[in-house]
Amino acid sequence: MWNFPLFPEAASTVANQIDAIYWVLVSVSLFFGMVIIVGLAYSAVRYRKGSKASRAGAMNDSLILELSWSIIPLTIAMAIFTWSSKVFIDMHVAPAGAMEVYVVGKQWMWKIQHPEGNKEINELHVPIGKPVKLIMTSQDVIHSFYIPAFRIKQDVLPGRYTTQWFEATKAGEYHLFCAEYCGTSHSGMVGRVVVMEQADYQNWLSGRLGGDMMAGSGEKLFAQFGCQTCHRQDSGQRGPALDGLYGSIVTLSNGDKVAADADYLRESILNPGAKVVRGYQLLMPTYKSQLTPEQVNELVEYVKLLGGIKTGGQQ
Ligand code: CUA
């Protein structure tokens, strides 16, 4: 929009659309506010006590007036609603093939995991010009992931994944805030987002590779916790097989159908009784106290891989 100094930089594809909505709302409010204030002031002066202005012909009702002050605001409100809903939906539905990054909020830091294995704390490195989908959860209280320059803010909740996506348009460093009061050091729960040219991002990724890919770490956990004793095709089928599961539709014991997305996998690891697959008994214990949120993310990445679907990062 313009470079008004009180505004954060606009560095994502959605930023200018959000600003446009903001300016239209402010302008419409100012315009009607002025019409009312000017009319009010004019009448107050002209018809003040003792003024000689004629009071004849005062109107008691007018259908035209009633209709116009109902229909005009309704039209304006519906236009704003339609427009902002479209932007809202666009910015909440990540494009297919977006690279995925996991975020875990914790009093009081942001922990980031890239599927390639890189981990960061209070920093998020992303490439320019590529949609990035954040898969976020909290290990304690509610936090909120807020990047003003991208005009995105999404609550991060314990007990489930929430998602948010963006595409950065300008290389640089931007503020990352927690926007939900989460305790003593809420104000210190800040970080930075580093937007890099694609080549620089690839260098950054490979330069920091040391550990396993997330899916690799997940595979180790899968073996460590003995998941394969129940969940492999050749395991006697005590639990549902996981090959091809991710992205499919699962029928539950109560007949409901659910999509096997990341949140479903996460819930099934931590609270296996919540959604039992049709034809199976609830034999699985919860792994809530044995796994960190990061390890759950790694297991989810591994199960995604079993689904034969390319996970985030390289597309
Ligand atoms: Cu986390 Cu405020």
PDB file of C-alpha atoms and ligand atoms in Angstrom:
ATOM      1  CA  MET A   1       0.000   0.000   0.000  1.00  0.00           C
ATOM      2  CA  TRP A   2       1.886   3.108   1.096  1.00  0.00           C
ATOM      3  CA  ASN A   3       4.939   3.364   3.278  1.00  0.00           C
ATOM      4  CA  PHE A   4       3.116   4.843   6.222  1.00  0.00           C
ATOM      5  CA  PRO A   5       5.745   4.697   8.959  1.00  0.00           C
ATOM      6  CA  LEU A   6       3.485   3.286  11.675  1.00  0.00           C
ATOM      7  CA  PHE A   7       2.768   0.222   9.571  1.00  0.00           C
ATOM      8  CA  PRO A   8       4.851  -2.927   9.610  1.00  0.00           C
ATOM      9  CA  GLU A   9       6.460  -3.839   6.333  1.00  0.00           C
ATOM     10  CA  ALA A  10       4.256  -5.777   3.926  1.00  0.00           C
ATOM     11  CA  ALA A  11       6.254  -8.903   3.102  1.00  0.00           C
ATOM     12  CA  SER A  12       3.767 -11.628   2.178  1.00  0.00           C
ATOM     13  CA  THR A  13       1.341 -12.244  -0.660  1.00  0.00           C
ATOM     14  CA  VAL A  14      -1.617 -11.584   1.611  1.00  0.00           C
ATOM     15  CA  ALA A  15      -0.295  -8.446   3.323  1.00  0.00           C
ATOM     16  CA  ASN A  16      -1.524  -5.927   0.748  1.00  0.00           C
ATOM     17  CA  GLN A  17      -4.981  -7.500   0.663  1.00  0.00           C
ATOM     18  CA  ILE A  18      -5.282  -7.237   4.438  1.00  0.00           C
ATOM     19  CA  ASP A  19      -4.109  -3.624   4.315  1.00  0.00           C
ATOM     20  CA  ALA A  20      -6.615  -2.836   1.574  1.00  0.00           C
ATOM     21  CA  ILE A  21      -9.459  -4.214   3.701  1.00  0.00           C
ATOM     22  CA  TYR A  22      -8.180  -2.197   6.642  1.00  0.00           C
ATOM     23  CA  TRP A  23      -8.090   1.048   4.667  1.00  0.00           C
ATOM     24  CA  VAL A  24     -11.520   0.512   3.151  1.00  0.00           C
ATOM     25  CA  LEU A  25     -13.001  -0.152   6.615  1.00  0.00           C
ATOM     26  CA  VAL A  26     -11.336   2.955   8.024  1.00  0.00           C
ATOM     27  CA  SER A  27     -12.439   5.105   5.053  1.00  0.00           C
ATOM     28  CA  VAL A  28     -16.049   3.898   5.119  1.00  0.00           C
ATOM     29  CA  SER A  29     -16.230   4.463   8.891  1.00  0.00           C
ATOM     30  CA  LEU A  30     -14.667   7.921   8.592  1.00  0.00           C
ATOM     31  CA  PHE A  31     -17.001   8.916   5.758  1.00  0.00           C
ATOM     32  CA  PHE A  32     -20.210   7.956   7.560  1.00  0.00           C
ATOM     33  CA  GLY A  33     -18.843   9.266  10.845  1.00  0.00           C
ATOM     34  CA  MET A  34     -18.250  12.646   9.191  1.00  0.00           C
ATOM     35  CA  VAL A  35     -21.699  12.712   7.548  1.00  0.00           C
ATOM     36  CA  ILE A  36     -23.305  12.166  10.955  1.00  0.00           C
ATOM     37  CA  ILE A  37     -21.106  14.639  12.836  1.00  0.00           C
ATOM     38  CA  VAL A  38     -21.500  17.405  10.235  1.00  0.00           C
ATOM     39  CA  GLY A  39     -25.301  16.901  10.071  1.00  0.00           C
ATOM     40  CA  LEU A  40     -25.503  16.889  13.845  1.00  0.00           C
ATOM     41  CA  ALA A  41     -23.417  20.047  14.252  1.00  0.00           C
ATOM     42  CA  TYR A  42     -25.341  21.846  11.491  1.00  0.00           C
ATOM     43  CA  SER A  43     -28.718  21.021  13.051  1.00  0.00           C
ATOM     44  CA  ALA A  44     -27.528  21.869  16.554  1.00  0.00           C
ATOM     45  CA  VAL A  45     -26.476  25.333  15.472  1.00  0.00           C
ATOM     46  CA  ARG A  46     -29.297  26.080  13.021  1.00  0.00           C
ATOM     47  CA  TYR A  47     -32.131  24.912  15.273  1.00  0.00           C
ATOM     48  CA  ARG A  48     -30.644  26.034  18.585  1.00  0.00           C
ATOM     49  CA  LYS A  49     -33.016  27.470  21.191  1.00  0.00           C
ATOM     50  CA  GLY A  50     -33.984  30.972  20.215  1.00  0.00           C
ATOM     51  CA  SER A  51     -32.901  30.735  16.570  1.00  0.00           C
ATOM     52  CA  LYS A  52     -35.307  32.173  14.028  1.00  0.00           C
ATOM     53  CA  ALA A  53     -34.930  29.230  11.569  1.00  0.00           C
ATOM     54  CA  SER A  54     -38.253  27.924  10.336  1.00  0.00           C
ATOM     55  CA  ARG A  55     -39.449  24.688  11.935  1.00  0.00           C
ATOM     56  CA  ALA A  56     -42.261  24.257   9.400  1.00  0.00           C
ATOM     57  CA  GLY A  57     -42.566  21.107   7.327  1.00  0.00           C
ATOM     58  CA  ALA A  58     -40.822  18.783   9.821  1.00  0.00           C
ATOM     59  CA  MET A  59     -40.898  15.209   8.544  1.00  0.00           C
ATOM     60  CA  ASN A  60     -42.438  12.437  10.655  1.00  0.00           C
ATOM     61  CA  ASP A  61     -41.825   9.520   8.355  1.00  0.00           C
ATOM     62  CA  SER A  62     -40.439   8.817   4.916  1.00  0.00           C
ATOM     63  CA  LEU A  63     -40.441   5.418   3.280  1.00  0.00           C
ATOM     64  CA  ILE A  64     -37.682   6.406   0.855  1.00  0.00           C
ATOM     65  CA  LEU A  65     -35.457   7.518   3.702  1.00  0.00           C
ATOM     66  CA  GLU A  66     -36.140   4.391   5.756  1.00  0.00           C
ATOM     67  CA  LEU A  67     -35.405   2.144   2.785  1.00  0.00           C
ATOM     68  CA  SER A  68     -32.254   3.928   1.760  1.00  0.00           C
ATOM     69  CA  TRP A  69     -30.686   3.947   5.202  1.00  0.00           C
ATOM     70  CA  SER A  70     -31.425   0.239   5.477  1.00  0.00           C
ATOM     71  CA  ILE A  71     -30.440  -0.908   1.998  1.00  0.00           C
ATOM     72  CA  ILE A  72     -27.305   1.184   1.465  1.00  0.00           C
ATOM     73  CA  PRO A  73     -25.553   0.070   4.698  1.00  0.00           C
ATOM     74  CA  LEU A  74     -26.675  -3.528   4.093  1.00  0.00           C
ATOM     75  CA  THR A  75     -25.141  -3.487   0.621  1.00  0.00           C
ATOM     76  CA  ILE A  76     -21.899  -2.001   1.913  1.00  0.00           C
ATOM     77  CA  ALA A  77     -21.724  -4.475   4.814  1.00  0.00           C
ATOM     78  CA  MET A  78     -22.371  -7.469   2.552  1.00  0.00           C
ATOM     79  CA  ALA A  79     -19.734  -6.288   0.073  1.00  0.00           C
ATOM     80  CA  ILE A  80     -17.168  -6.000   2.887  1.00  0.00           C
ATOM     81  CA  PHE A  81     -18.236  -9.395   4.247  1.00  0.00           C
ATOM     82  CA  THR A  82     -17.921 -11.139   0.871  1.00  0.00           C
ATOM     83  CA  TRP A  83     -14.577  -9.577   0.100  1.00  0.00           C
ATOM     84  CA  SER A  84     -12.992 -10.218   3.506  1.00  0.00           C
ATOM     85  CA  SER A  85     -14.380 -13.774   3.670  1.00  0.00           C
ATOM     86  CA  LYS A  86     -12.676 -14.553   0.399  1.00  0.00           C
ATOM     87  CA  VAL A  87      -9.356 -13.248   1.719  1.00  0.00           C
ATOM     88  CA  PHE A  88      -9.881 -15.064   5.036  1.00  0.00           C
ATOM     89  CA  ILE A  89     -10.535 -18.393   3.324  1.00  0.00           C
ATOM     90  CA  ASP A  90      -7.630 -17.938   0.898  1.00  0.00           C
ATOM     91  CA  MET A  91      -5.245 -17.289   3.746  1.00  0.00           C
ATOM     92  CA  HIS A  92      -6.405 -20.315   5.726  1.00  0.00           C
ATOM     93  CA  VAL A  93      -6.377 -22.955   3.002  1.00  0.00           C
ATOM     94  CA  ALA A  94      -2.790 -23.773   2.122  1.00  0.00           C
ATOM     95  CA  PRO A  95      -2.094 -24.427  -1.558  1.00  0.00           C
ATOM     96  CA  ALA A  96      -1.327 -28.056  -2.434  1.00  0.00           C
ATOM     97  CA  GLY A  97       2.385 -28.729  -2.333  1.00  0.00           C
ATOM     98  CA  ALA A  98       3.173 -26.067   0.243  1.00  0.00           C
ATOM     99  CA  MET A  99       6.356 -26.856   2.159  1.00  0.00           C
ATOM    100  CA  GLU A 100       5.554 -27.801   5.733  1.00  0.00           C
ATOM    101  CA  VAL A 101       7.225 -26.681   8.935  1.00  0.00           C
ATOM    102  CA  TYR A 102       6.308 -27.800  12.435  1.00  0.00           C
ATOM    103  CA  VAL A 103       5.989 -25.305  15.275  1.00  0.00           C
ATOM    104  CA  VAL A 104       5.765 -26.157  18.969  1.00  0.00           C
ATOM    105  CA  GLY A 105       4.905 -23.360  21.375  1.00  0.00           C
ATOM    106  CA  LYS A 106       6.102 -23.655  24.957  1.00  0.00           C
ATOM    107  CA  GLN A 107       6.405 -21.262  27.876  1.00  0.00           C
ATOM    108  CA  TRP A 108       8.275 -19.292  26.630  1.00  0.00           C
ATOM    109  CA  MET A 109       9.772 -20.131  23.296  1.00  0.00           C
ATOM    110  CA  TRP A 110       8.995 -21.214  19.753  1.00  0.00           C
ATOM    111  CA  LYS A 111      10.489 -24.506  18.672  1.00  0.00           C
ATOM    112  CA  ILE A 112      10.632 -25.113  14.930  1.00  0.00           C
ATOM    113  CA  GLN A 113      11.240 -28.379  13.086  1.00  0.00           C
ATOM    114  CA  HIS A 114      11.900 -28.613   9.357  1.00  0.00           C
ATOM    115  CA  PRO A 115      11.110 -31.984   7.731  1.00  0.00           C
ATOM    116  CA  GLU A 116      14.748 -32.047   6.519  1.00  0.00           C
ATOM    117  CA  GLY A 117      15.794 -32.367  10.146  1.00  0.00           C
ATOM    118  CA  ASN A 118      16.805 -28.803  10.950  1.00  0.00           C
ATOM    119  CA  LYS A 119      15.641 -27.482  14.279  1.00  0.00           C
ATOM    120  CA  GLU A 120      15.471 -23.888  15.392  1.00  0.00           C
ATOM    121  CA  ILE A 121      14.434 -21.994  18.486  1.00  0.00           C
ATOM    122  CA  ASN A 122      12.790 -18.583  18.171  1.00  0.00           C
ATOM    123  CA  GLU A 123      13.921 -18.421  14.557  1.00  0.00           C
ATOM    124  CA  LEU A 124      12.189 -19.488  11.396  1.00  0.00           C
ATOM    125  CA  HIS A 125      14.099 -19.606   8.125  1.00  0.00           C
ATOM    126  CA  VAL A 126      11.997 -19.772   4.983  1.00  0.00           C
ATOM    127  CA  PRO A 127      12.578 -19.307   1.268  1.00  0.00           C
ATOM    128  CA  ILE A 128      11.100 -16.413  -0.647  1.00  0.00           C
ATOM    129  CA  GLY A 129       8.262 -17.013  -3.101  1.00  0.00           C
ATOM    130  CA  LYS A 130       7.226 -20.421  -1.807  1.00  0.00           C
ATOM    131  CA  PRO A 131       4.075 -21.234   0.135  1.00  0.00           C
ATOM    132  CA  VAL A 132       4.960 -22.393   3.648  1.00  0.00           C
ATOM    133  CA  LYS A 133       2.446 -24.231   5.797  1.00  0.00           C
ATOM    134  CA  LEU A 134       2.939 -24.179   9.551  1.00  0.00           C
ATOM    135  CA  ILE A 135       1.667 -27.174  11.530  1.00  0.00           C
ATOM    136  CA  MET A 136       1.496 -25.927  15.080  1.00  0.00           C
ATOM    137  CA  THR A 137       0.803 -27.219  18.547  1.00  0.00           C
ATOM    138  CA  SER A 138       1.543 -26.202  22.127  1.00  0.00           C
ATOM    139  CA  GLN A 139       2.971 -28.319  24.895  1.00  0.00           C
ATOM    140  CA  ASP A 140       1.432 -26.236  27.669  1.00  0.00           C
ATOM    141  CA  VAL A 141      -0.944 -23.272  27.339  1.00  0.00           C
ATOM    142  CA  ILE A 142      -2.433 -21.332  24.439  1.00  0.00           C
ATOM    143  CA  HIS A 143       0.041 -19.229  22.475  1.00  0.00           C
ATOM    144  CA  SER A 144      -0.450 -17.324  19.253  1.00  0.00           C
ATOM    145  CA  PHE A 145       1.972 -17.240  16.340  1.00  0.00           C
ATOM    146  CA  TYR A 146       2.074 -13.728  14.972  1.00  0.00           C
ATOM    147  CA  ILE A 147       4.177 -12.280  12.138  1.00  0.00           C
ATOM    148  CA  PRO A 148       3.032  -8.676  11.595  1.00  0.00           C
ATOM    149  CA  ALA A 149       4.955  -8.234   8.332  1.00  0.00           C
ATOM    150  CA  PHE A 150       3.072 -11.192   6.869  1.00  0.00           C
ATOM    151  CA  ARG A 151      -0.259 -10.112   8.439  1.00  0.00           C
ATOM    152  CA  ILE A 152      -0.785 -13.590   9.855  1.00  0.00           C
ATOM    153  CA  LYS A 153      -1.720 -14.628  13.361  1.00  0.00           C
ATOM    154  CA  GLN A 154      -2.910 -18.057  14.449  1.00  0.00           C
ATOM    155  CA  ASP A 155      -3.565 -19.415  17.925  1.00  0.00           C
ATOM    156  CA  VAL A 156      -1.413 -22.389  18.893  1.00  0.00           C
ATOM    157  CA  LEU A 157      -3.328 -24.801  21.117  1.00  0.00           C
ATOM    158  CA  PRO A 158      -2.386 -27.704  23.347  1.00  0.00           C
ATOM    159  CA  GLY A 159      -3.997 -30.997  22.309  1.00  0.00           C
ATOM    160  CA  ARG A 160      -4.336 -30.367  18.600  1.00  0.00           C
ATOM    161  CA  TYR A 161      -2.674 -29.009  15.490  1.00  0.00           C
ATOM    162  CA  THR A 162      -3.639 -25.695  14.035  1.00  0.00           C
ATOM    163  CA  THR A 163      -2.288 -24.600  10.673  1.00  0.00           C
ATOM    164  CA  GLN A 164      -1.479 -21.364   8.933  1.00  0.00           C
ATOM    165  CA  TRP A 165       0.263 -20.666   5.657  1.00  0.00           C
ATOM    166  CA  PHE A 166       2.025 -17.752   4.020  1.00  0.00           C
ATOM    167  CA  GLU A 167       4.231 -16.921   1.091  1.00  0.00           C
ATOM    168  CA  ALA A 168       6.973 -14.398   1.758  1.00  0.00           C
ATOM    169  CA  THR A 169       7.609 -11.838  -0.962  1.00  0.00           C
ATOM    170  CA  LYS A 170      10.647  -9.940   0.324  1.00  0.00           C
ATOM    171  CA  ALA A 171      13.951 -11.222   1.656  1.00  0.00           C
ATOM    172  CA  GLY A 172      14.797  -9.874   5.088  1.00  0.00           C
ATOM    173  CA  GLU A 173      14.237 -10.343   8.802  1.00  0.00           C
ATOM    174  CA  TYR A 174      10.870  -9.891  10.429  1.00  0.00           C
ATOM    175  CA  HIS A 175       9.482  -9.938  13.942  1.00  0.00           C
ATOM    176  CA  LEU A 176       7.808 -13.012  15.338  1.00  0.00           C
ATOM    177  CA  PHE A 177       5.619 -12.495  18.403  1.00  0.00           C
ATOM    178  CA  CYS A 178       3.463 -14.500  20.747  1.00  0.00           C
ATOM    179  CA  ALA A 179       0.119 -12.707  20.634  1.00  0.00           C
ATOM    180  CA  GLU A 180      -1.725 -14.581  23.385  1.00  0.00           C
ATOM    181  CA  TYR A 181      -0.953 -13.833  27.012  1.00  0.00           C
ATOM    182  CA  CYS A 182       0.699 -17.035  28.228  1.00  0.00           C
ATOM    183  CA  GLY A 183       2.296 -16.249  31.572  1.00  0.00           C
ATOM    184  CA  THR A 184       5.163 -14.344  33.149  1.00  0.00           C
ATOM    185  CA  SER A 185       7.493 -14.181  30.156  1.00  0.00           C
ATOM    186  CA  HIS A 186       4.863 -13.844  27.449  1.00  0.00           C
ATOM    187  CA  SER A 187       6.480 -10.575  26.370  1.00  0.00           C
ATOM    188  CA  GLY A 188       9.782 -12.381  25.922  1.00  0.00           C
ATOM    189  CA  MET A 189       8.301 -15.041  23.664  1.00  0.00           C
ATOM    190  CA  VAL A 190       9.595 -13.357  20.543  1.00  0.00           C
ATOM    191  CA  GLY A 191      11.775 -14.359  17.663  1.00  0.00           C
ATOM    192  CA  ARG A 192      12.610 -13.573  14.081  1.00  0.00           C
ATOM    193  CA  VAL A 193      11.638 -14.864  10.704  1.00  0.00           C
ATOM    194  CA  VAL A 194      14.422 -14.891   8.135  1.00  0.00           C
ATOM    195  CA  VAL A 195      13.261 -14.849   4.533  1.00  0.00           C
ATOM    196  CA  MET A 196      16.002 -15.994   2.170  1.00  0.00           C
ATOM    197  CA  GLU A 197      16.475 -16.319  -1.569  1.00  0.00           C
ATOM    198  CA  GLN A 198      15.784 -19.906  -2.616  1.00  0.00           C
ATOM    199  CA  ALA A 199      19.464 -20.716  -3.203  1.00  0.00           C
ATOM    200  CA  ASP A 200      20.469 -19.235   0.156  1.00  0.00           C
ATOM    201  CA  TYR A 201      17.748 -21.241   1.820  1.00  0.00           C
ATOM    202  CA  GLN A 202      19.020 -24.459   0.251  1.00  0.00           C
ATOM    203  CA  ASN A 203      22.516 -23.604   1.512  1.00  0.00           C
ATOM    204  CA  TRP A 204      21.161 -22.879   4.955  1.00  0.00           C
ATOM    205  CA  LEU A 205      19.287 -26.174   4.988  1.00  0.00           C
ATOM    206  CA  SER A 206      22.222 -28.294   3.892  1.00  0.00           C
ATOM    207  CA  GLY A 207      24.717 -26.311   5.938  1.00  0.00           C
ATOM    208  CA  ARG A 208      22.887 -27.181   9.106  1.00  0.00           C
ATOM    209  CA  LEU A 209      22.054 -30.756   8.334  1.00  0.00           C
ATOM    210  CA  GLY A 210      23.478 -32.945  10.997  1.00  0.00           C
ATOM    211  CA  GLY A 211      20.607 -34.907  12.386  1.00  0.00           C
ATOM    212  CA  ASP A 212      18.123 -37.120  10.643  1.00  0.00           C
ATOM    213  CA  MET A 213      15.226 -36.034   8.543  1.00  0.00           C
ATOM    214  CA  MET A 214      12.128 -35.790  10.707  1.00  0.00           C
ATOM    215  CA  ALA A 215      10.718 -38.915   9.075  1.00  0.00           C
ATOM    216  CA  GLY A 216      13.990 -40.730   9.842  1.00  0.00           C
ATOM    217  CA  SER A 217      13.808 -39.787  13.506  1.00  0.00           C
ATOM    218  CA  GLY A 218      10.188 -40.888  13.412  1.00  0.00           C
ATOM    219  CA  GLU A 219      11.187 -44.263  11.991  1.00  0.00           C
ATOM    220  CA  LYS A 220      13.598 -44.780  14.889  1.00  0.00           C
ATOM    221  CA  LEU A 221      10.902 -43.877  17.399  1.00  0.00           C
ATOM    222  CA  PHE A 222       8.527 -46.224  15.615  1.00  0.00           C
ATOM    223  CA  ALA A 223      10.987 -49.067  16.207  1.00  0.00           C
ATOM    224  CA  GLN A 224      11.941 -47.925  19.710  1.00  0.00           C
ATOM    225  CA  PHE A 225       8.346 -47.939  20.924  1.00  0.00           C
ATOM    226  CA  GLY A 226       7.585 -51.206  19.162  1.00  0.00           C
ATOM    227  CA  CYS A 227       4.857 -49.719  16.971  1.00  0.00           C
ATOM    228  CA  GLN A 228       5.591 -52.276  14.248  1.00  0.00           C
ATOM    229  CA  THR A 229       4.457 -55.150  16.478  1.00  0.00           C
ATOM    230  CA  CYS A 230       0.879 -54.090  15.832  1.00  0.00           C
ATOM    231  CA  HIS A 231       0.959 -51.744  12.868  1.00  0.00           C
ATOM    232  CA  ARG A 232       2.751 -53.514  10.045  1.00  0.00           C
ATOM    233  CA  GLN A 233       0.983 -55.512   7.324  1.00  0.00           C
ATOM    234  CA  ASP A 234       2.794 -58.650   8.519  1.00  0.00           C
ATOM    235  CA  SER A 235       2.147 -58.132  12.231  1.00  0.00           C
ATOM    236  CA  GLY A 236      -1.051 -60.114  12.502  1.00  0.00           C
ATOM    237  CA  GLN A 237      -3.088 -56.923  12.155  1.00  0.00           C
ATOM    238  CA  ARG A 238      -3.662 -56.149  15.800  1.00  0.00           C
ATOM    239  CA  GLY A 239      -3.726 -52.511  14.800  1.00  0.00           C
ATOM    240  CA  PRO A 240      -4.557 -50.921  11.454  1.00  0.00           C
ATOM    241  CA  ALA A 241      -1.710 -51.018   8.934  1.00  0.00           C
ATOM    242  CA  LEU A 242      -0.283 -47.606   8.238  1.00  0.00           C
ATOM    243  CA  ASP A 243       0.789 -47.938   4.614  1.00  0.00           C
ATOM    244  CA  GLY A 244      -1.203 -45.596   2.444  1.00  0.00           C
ATOM    245  CA  LEU A 245      -3.073 -44.311   5.484  1.00  0.00           C
ATOM    246  CA  TYR A 246      -2.118 -40.662   5.336  1.00  0.00           C
ATOM    247  CA  GLY A 247      -4.553 -38.640   3.278  1.00  0.00           C
ATOM    248  CA  SER A 248      -7.105 -41.460   3.085  1.00  0.00           C
ATOM    249  CA  ILE A 249     -10.580 -41.610   4.603  1.00  0.00           C
ATOM    250  CA  VAL A 250     -10.927 -43.878   7.640  1.00  0.00           C
ATOM    251  CA  THR A 251     -14.156 -45.462   8.870  1.00  0.00           C
ATOM    252  CA  LEU A 252     -14.413 -45.515  12.660  1.00  0.00           C
ATOM    253  CA  SER A 253     -16.085 -48.066  14.907  1.00  0.00           C
ATOM    254  CA  ASN A 254     -19.102 -45.788  15.303  1.00  0.00           C
ATOM    255  CA  GLY A 255     -19.474 -45.499  11.541  1.00  0.00           C
ATOM    256  CA  ASP A 256     -18.106 -41.974  11.245  1.00  0.00           C
ATOM    257  CA  LYS A 257     -15.662 -41.241   8.483  1.00  0.00           C
ATOM    258  CA  VAL A 258     -12.655 -39.044   9.138  1.00  0.00           C
ATOM    259  CA  ALA A 259      -9.752 -37.854   7.005  1.00  0.00           C
ATOM    260  CA  ALA A 260      -6.420 -39.285   8.115  1.00  0.00           C
ATOM    261  CA  ASP A 261      -4.626 -35.955   8.287  1.00  0.00           C
ATOM    262  CA  ALA A 262      -1.806 -34.865  10.562  1.00  0.00           C
ATOM    263  CA  ASP A 263      -4.178 -33.979  13.380  1.00  0.00           C
ATOM    264  CA  TYR A 264      -5.818 -37.420  13.217  1.00  0.00           C
ATOM    265  CA  LEU A 265      -2.419 -39.135  13.419  1.00  0.00           C
ATOM    266  CA  ARG A 266      -1.378 -36.941  16.343  1.00  0.00           C
ATOM    267  CA  GLU A 267      -4.578 -37.648  18.225  1.00  0.00           C
ATOM    268  CA  SER A 268      -4.359 -41.377  17.596  1.00  0.00           C
ATOM    269  CA  ILE A 269      -0.855 -41.516  19.082  1.00  0.00           C
ATOM    270  CA  LEU A 270      -1.720 -39.498  22.176  1.00  0.00           C
ATOM    271  CA  ASN A 271      -5.319 -40.542  22.720  1.00  0.00           C
ATOM    272  CA  PRO A 272      -5.876 -43.842  20.868  1.00  0.00           C
ATOM    273  CA  GLY A 273      -9.397 -44.271  22.246  1.00  0.00           C
ATOM    274  CA  ALA A 274     -10.688 -41.081  20.638  1.00  0.00           C
ATOM    275  CA  LYS A 275     -11.111 -42.525  17.147  1.00  0.00           C
ATOM    276  CA  VAL A 276     -10.954 -46.320  16.959  1.00  0.00           C
ATOM    277  CA  VAL A 277     -10.892 -47.715  13.422  1.00  0.00           C
ATOM    278  CA  ARG A 278     -13.783 -50.015  12.487  1.00  0.00           C
ATOM    279  CA  GLY A 279     -12.923 -53.682  12.948  1.00  0.00           C
ATOM    280  CA  TYR A 280     -10.263 -53.104  15.629  1.00  0.00           C
ATOM    281  CA  GLN A 281     -10.248 -53.278  19.409  1.00  0.00           C
ATOM    282  CA  LEU A 282      -8.816 -50.520  21.507  1.00  0.00           C
ATOM    283  CA  LEU A 283      -5.584 -52.258  22.517  1.00  0.00           C
ATOM    284  CA  MET A 284      -3.223 -49.345  22.138  1.00  0.00           C
ATOM    285  CA  PRO A 285      -2.036 -47.505  25.243  1.00  0.00           C
ATOM    286  CA  THR A 286      -1.566 -43.763  25.182  1.00  0.00           C
ATOM    287  CA  TYR A 287       1.920 -42.476  24.492  1.00  0.00           C
ATOM    288  CA  LYS A 288       1.178 -39.089  25.969  1.00  0.00           C
ATOM    289  CA  SER A 289       3.672 -39.209  28.813  1.00  0.00           C
ATOM    290  CA  GLN A 290       6.405 -40.891  26.779  1.00  0.00           C
ATOM    291  CA  LEU A 291       6.670 -38.628  23.767  1.00  0.00           C
ATOM    292  CA  THR A 292       7.594 -34.973  23.451  1.00  0.00           C
ATOM    293  CA  PRO A 293       5.553 -32.887  21.015  1.00  0.00           C
ATOM    294  CA  GLU A 294       8.584 -32.884  18.703  1.00  0.00           C
ATOM    295  CA  GLN A 295       8.701 -36.682  18.735  1.00  0.00           C
ATOM    296  CA  VAL A 296       5.000 -36.839  17.935  1.00  0.00           C
ATOM    297  CA  ASN A 297       5.686 -34.543  14.957  1.00  0.00           C
ATOM    298  CA  GLU A 298       8.468 -36.888  13.833  1.00  0.00           C
ATOM    299  CA  LEU A 299       6.192 -39.915  14.059  1.00  0.00           C
ATOM    300  CA  VAL A 300       3.557 -38.061  12.051  1.00  0.00           C
ATOM    301  CA  GLU A 301       6.157 -37.285   9.352  1.00  0.00           C
ATOM    302  CA  TYR A 302       7.153 -40.967   9.290  1.00  0.00           C
ATOM    303  CA  VAL A 303       3.565 -42.165   8.935  1.00  0.00           C
ATOM    304  CA  LYS A 304       3.042 -39.618   6.162  1.00  0.00           C
ATOM    305  CA  LEU A 305       6.012 -41.147   4.388  1.00  0.00           C
ATOM    306  CA  LEU A 306       4.465 -44.620   4.722  1.00  0.00           C
ATOM    307  CA  GLY A 307       1.513 -43.137   2.906  1.00  0.00           C
ATOM    308  CA  GLY A 308       3.768 -42.698  -0.092  1.00  0.00           C
ATOM    309  CA  ILE A 309       3.014 -38.979  -0.109  1.00  0.00           C
ATOM    310  CA  LYS A 310       5.890 -36.576  -0.466  1.00  0.00           C
ATOM    311  CA  THR A 311       6.197 -34.599   2.721  1.00  0.00           C
ATOM    312  CA  GLY A 312       7.052 -30.931   3.081  1.00  0.00           C
ATOM    313  CA  GLY A 313      10.313 -29.343   2.065  1.00  0.00           C
ATOM    314  CA  GLN A 314      11.228 -30.307  -1.464  1.00  0.00           C
ATOM    315  CA  GLN A 315       8.334 -30.667  -3.796  1.00  0.00           C
TER     316      GLN A 315
HETATM  317 CU1  CUA B   1       3.255 -17.559  24.359  1.00  0.00          CU
HETATM  318 CU2  CUA B   1       2.303 -15.457  24.946  1.00  0.00          CU
END
